[in-house]
PDB file of C-alpha atoms in Angstrom:
ATOM      1  CA  MET A   1      70.094 101.370 160.430  1.00 58.00           C
ATOM      2  CA  SER A   2      73.617 100.366 160.878  1.00 71.00           C
ATOM      3  CA  LYS A   3      76.529 102.628 159.920  1.00 71.00           C
ATOM      4  CA  GLY A   4      77.787 100.131 157.283  1.00 66.00           C
ATOM      5  CA  TYR A   5      74.313 100.013 155.659  1.00 64.00           C
ATOM      6  CA  ARG A   6      74.316 103.873 155.465  1.00 77.00           C
ATOM      7  CA  ILE A   7      77.801 103.894 153.921  1.00 78.00           C
ATOM      8  CA  ALA A   8      76.760 101.326 151.361  1.00 69.00           C
ATOM      9  CA  ASN A   9      73.624 103.476 150.468  1.00 71.00           C
ATOM     10  CA  VAL A  10      75.870 106.595 150.020  1.00 68.00           C
ATOM     11  CA  ILE A  11      78.337 104.621 147.992  1.00 75.00           C
ATOM     12  CA  ALA A  12      75.367 103.189 145.789  1.00 68.00           C
ATOM     13  CA  VAL A  13      73.946 106.650 145.240  1.00 68.00           C
ATOM     14  CA  ALA A  14      77.214 108.131 144.396  1.00 65.00           C
ATOM     15  CA  LEU A  15      77.897 105.325 141.799  1.00 66.00           C
ATOM     16  CA  VAL A  16      74.425 105.897 140.186  1.00 67.00           C
ATOM     17  CA  PHE A  17      75.025 109.579 140.154  1.00 67.00           C
ATOM     18  CA  ALA A  18      78.656 109.186 138.602  1.00 62.00           C
ATOM     19  CA  TYR A  19      77.132 106.693 136.001  1.00 66.00           C
ATOM     20  CA  GLY A  20      74.314 109.134 135.089  1.00 62.00           C
ATOM     21  CA  VAL A  21      76.892 112.062 134.645  1.00 60.00           C
ATOM     22  CA  LYS A  22      79.029 109.804 132.446  1.00 68.00           C
ATOM     23  CA  GLU A  23      76.333 108.372 130.308  1.00 71.00           C
ATOM     24  CA  TYR A  24      73.889 111.350 129.971  1.00 74.00           C
ATOM     25  CA  VAL A  25      75.656 114.506 130.961  1.00 80.00           C
ATOM     26  CA  VAL A  26      79.110 114.134 129.535  1.00 85.00           C
ATOM     27  CA  PRO A  27      77.984 113.402 125.982  1.00 90.00           C
ATOM     28  CA  HIS A  28      75.774 116.373 125.744  1.00 89.00           C
ATOM     29  CA  ILE A  29      78.421 118.741 127.176  1.00 91.00           C
ATOM     30  CA  VAL A  30      81.054 117.113 124.701  1.00 93.00           C
ATOM     31  CA  LEU A  31      78.697 117.442 121.659  1.00 93.00           C
ATOM     32  CA  ALA A  32      77.723 121.041 122.483  1.00 92.00           C
ATOM     33  CA  SER A  33      81.312 122.005 122.895  1.00 94.00           C
ATOM     34  CA  HIS A  34      82.499 120.555 119.625  1.00 95.00           C
ATOM     35  CA  LYS A  35      79.514 120.885 117.529  1.00 94.00           C
ATOM     36  CA  GLU A  36      80.691 123.824 115.378  1.00 93.00           C
ATOM     37  CA  GLU A  37      84.012 122.418 114.892  1.00 95.00           C
ATOM     38  CA  TYR A  38      82.726 119.082 113.872  1.00 94.00           C
ATOM     39  CA  GLN A  39      80.284 120.664 111.421  1.00 92.00           C
ATOM     40  CA  SER A  40      82.849 122.852 109.900  1.00 92.00           C
ATOM     41  CA  LEU A  41      85.352 119.979 109.425  1.00 94.00           C
ATOM     42  CA  MET A  42      82.622 117.566 108.192  1.00 91.00           C
ATOM     43  CA  PHE A  43      81.435 120.077 105.480  1.00 87.00           C
ATOM     44  CA  GLN A  44      85.101 120.920 104.553  1.00 90.00           C
ATOM     45  CA  CYS A  45      85.864 117.150 104.268  1.00 92.00           C
ATOM     46  CA  ASP A  46      82.829 116.565 101.948  1.00 88.00           C
ATOM     47  CA  HIS A  47      84.007 119.399  99.847  1.00 87.00           C
ATOM     48  CA  VAL A  48      87.636 118.260  99.536  1.00 92.00           C
ATOM     49  CA  MET A  49      86.650 114.646  98.732  1.00 92.00           C
ATOM     50  CA  ARG A  50      84.418 115.835  95.936  1.00 90.00           C
ATOM     51  CA  GLU A  51      87.286 118.117  94.766  1.00 92.00           C
ATOM     52  CA  HIS A  52      89.816 115.022  94.903  1.00 94.00           C
ATOM     53  CA  PHE A  53      87.357 112.936  92.997  1.00 93.00           C
ATOM     54  CA  ILE A  54      86.914 115.499  90.319  1.00 92.00           C
ATOM     55  CA  ALA A  55      90.793 116.060  90.122  1.00 93.00           C
ATOM     56  CA  LYS A  56      91.365 112.315  89.872  1.00 93.00           C
ATOM     57  CA  GLN A  57      88.816 112.086  87.014  1.00 93.00           C
ATOM     58  CA  GLN A  58      90.409 115.048  85.203  1.00 92.00           C
ATOM     59  CA  VAL A  59      93.861 113.169  85.296  1.00 92.00           C
ATOM     60  CA  LEU A  60      92.216 110.152  83.871  1.00 92.00           C
ATOM     61  CA  VAL A  61      90.147 111.920  81.209  1.00 91.00           C
ATOM     62  CA  GLU A  62      92.768 114.650  80.205  1.00 91.00           C
ATOM     63  CA  PRO A  63      96.098 114.127  81.699  1.00 90.00           C
ATOM     64  CA  SER A  64      98.256 117.135  81.795  1.00 92.00           C
ATOM     65  CA  GLU A  65     100.660 118.820  84.138  1.00 93.00           C
ATOM     66  CA  MET A  66      98.107 121.161  85.540  1.00 92.00           C
ATOM     67  CA  ALA A  67      95.665 118.190  86.188  1.00 90.00           C
ATOM     68  CA  ILE A  68      98.366 116.565  88.145  1.00 91.00           C
ATOM     69  CA  LYS A  69      99.145 119.591  90.176  1.00 92.00           C
ATOM     70  CA  ASN A  70      95.530 119.894  90.951  1.00 91.00           C
ATOM     71  CA  LEU A  71      95.361 116.311  92.084  1.00 92.00           C
ATOM     72  CA  ASP A  72      98.418 116.838  94.293  1.00 92.00           C
ATOM     73  CA  ALA A  73      96.861 119.874  95.830  1.00 91.00           C
ATOM     74  CA  SER A  74      93.500 118.040  96.375  1.00 91.00           C
ATOM     75  CA  GLU A  75      95.399 115.121  98.073  1.00 91.00           C
ATOM     76  CA  VAL A  76      96.989 117.540 100.528  1.00 91.00           C
ATOM     77  CA  SER A  77      93.530 118.994 101.347  1.00 91.00           C
ATOM     78  CA  LEU A  78      92.317 115.543 102.399  1.00 92.00           C
ATOM     79  CA  LEU A  79      94.177 116.279 105.597  1.00 93.00           C
ATOM     80  CA  THR A  80      91.017 118.051 106.641  1.00 94.00           C
ATOM     81  CA  CYS A  81      89.228 114.613 106.411  1.00 94.00           C
ATOM     82  CA  HIS A  82      91.845 113.281 108.744  1.00 95.00           C
ATOM     83  CA  ASN A  83      91.140 115.981 111.212  1.00 96.00           C
ATOM     84  CA  TYR A  84      87.538 115.369 110.831  1.00 96.00           C
ATOM     85  CA  ASP A  85      87.881 111.612 111.508  1.00 96.00           C
ATOM     86  CA  LYS A  86      89.983 112.256 114.597  1.00 97.00           C
ATOM     87  CA  LEU A  87      87.445 114.673 116.057  1.00 97.00           C
ATOM     88  CA  ARG A  88      84.591 112.342 115.243  1.00 96.00           C
ATOM     89  CA  LYS A  89      86.448 109.440 117.108  1.00 96.00           C
ATOM     90  CA  LYS A  90      87.137 111.721 119.997  1.00 96.00           C
ATOM     91  CA  ILE A  91      83.459 112.777 120.266  1.00 96.00           C
ATOM     92  CA  LEU A  92      82.327 109.089 120.060  1.00 95.00           C
ATOM     93  CA  SER A  93      84.637 108.219 122.859  1.00 93.00           C
ATOM     94  CA  PHE A  94      82.866 110.457 125.303  1.00 91.00           C
ATOM     95  CA  GLY A  95      79.684 108.555 124.662  1.00 91.00           C
ATOM     96  CA  VAL A  96      77.931 110.550 122.013  1.00 93.00           C
ATOM     97  CA  SER A  97      76.033 108.162 119.743  1.00 93.00           C
ATOM     98  CA  GLU A  98      76.241 107.820 115.962  1.00 93.00           C
ATOM     99  CA  PRO A  99      72.643 109.030 115.489  1.00 93.00           C
ATOM    100  CA  GLN A 100      73.399 112.260 117.444  1.00 92.00           C
ATOM    101  CA  LEU A 101      76.433 112.924 115.278  1.00 92.00           C
ATOM    102  CA  SER A 102      74.385 112.130 112.097  1.00 90.00           C
ATOM    103  CA  MET A 103      71.750 114.762 113.274  1.00 90.00           C
ATOM    104  CA  VAL A 104      74.520 117.249 113.742  1.00 90.00           C
ATOM    105  CA  GLY A 105      75.842 116.539 110.272  1.00 86.00           C
ATOM    106  CA  LEU A 106      72.519 116.811 108.624  1.00 85.00           C
ATOM    107  CA  GLU A 107      72.038 120.154 110.336  1.00 84.00           C
ATOM    108  CA  VAL A 108      75.002 121.637 108.902  1.00 80.00           C
ATOM    109  CA  MET A 109      74.255 120.325 105.411  1.00 76.00           C
ATOM    110  CA  GLU A 110      70.704 121.921 105.623  1.00 75.00           C
ATOM    111  CA  GLU A 111      72.119 125.103 106.872  1.00 76.00           C
ATOM    112  CA  LYS A 112      74.639 125.389 104.022  1.00 72.00           C
ATOM    113  CA  MET A 113      72.282 124.477 101.277  1.00 66.00           C
ATOM    114  CA  THR A 114      70.569 127.285  99.519  1.00 54.00           C
ATOM    115  CA  ASP A 115      68.162 125.354  97.353  1.00 50.00           C
ATOM    116  CA  VAL A 116      67.296 121.798  96.354  1.00 46.00           C
ATOM    117  CA  ARG A 117      69.511 121.699  93.449  1.00 58.00           C
ATOM    118  CA  ARG A 118      72.610 122.669  95.350  1.00 62.00           C
ATOM    119  CA  PHE A 119      71.661 120.019  98.037  1.00 59.00           C
ATOM    120  CA  VAL A 120      71.495 117.322  95.111  1.00 63.00           C
ATOM    121  CA  GLU A 121      74.992 118.458  93.824  1.00 66.00           C
ATOM    122  CA  THR A 122      76.490 118.172  97.325  1.00 62.00           C
ATOM    123  CA  HIS A 123      75.514 114.484  97.548  1.00 60.00           C
ATOM    124  CA  GLU A 124      75.967 113.472  94.032  1.00 64.00           C
ATOM    125  CA  ILE A 125      79.244 111.977  92.452  1.00 64.00           C
ATOM    126  CA  ARG A 126      79.527 112.462  88.725  1.00 63.00           C
ATOM    127  CA  TYR A 127      81.554 110.469  86.465  1.00 58.00           C
TER     128      TYR A 127
END
């Protein structure tokens, strides 16, 4: 075996190893290290979006100074969703898949729900 052939084999093995680390190891490490923060932000964002929707409806149905203040406060709270979106994109950029993130999201919803009715209320938007 020639020296050039051995060097080519070593380079090929190193490239395959590097690819494997990038494609399989890095996403798992990133997901594991950001899972709790992601779940927390996701749950908070879900909550503030619901609160914002309710506040908006309140202004439309019964406009008052208090309703407008509540709407303003709920809009500031939407910054949580911005932080959630930034973290989501960061995690995805490291090769974590959408289905993996969806599973992590479902886990937190299941953990936070105490009964079926509460689960339905979390996903339901009322007019």
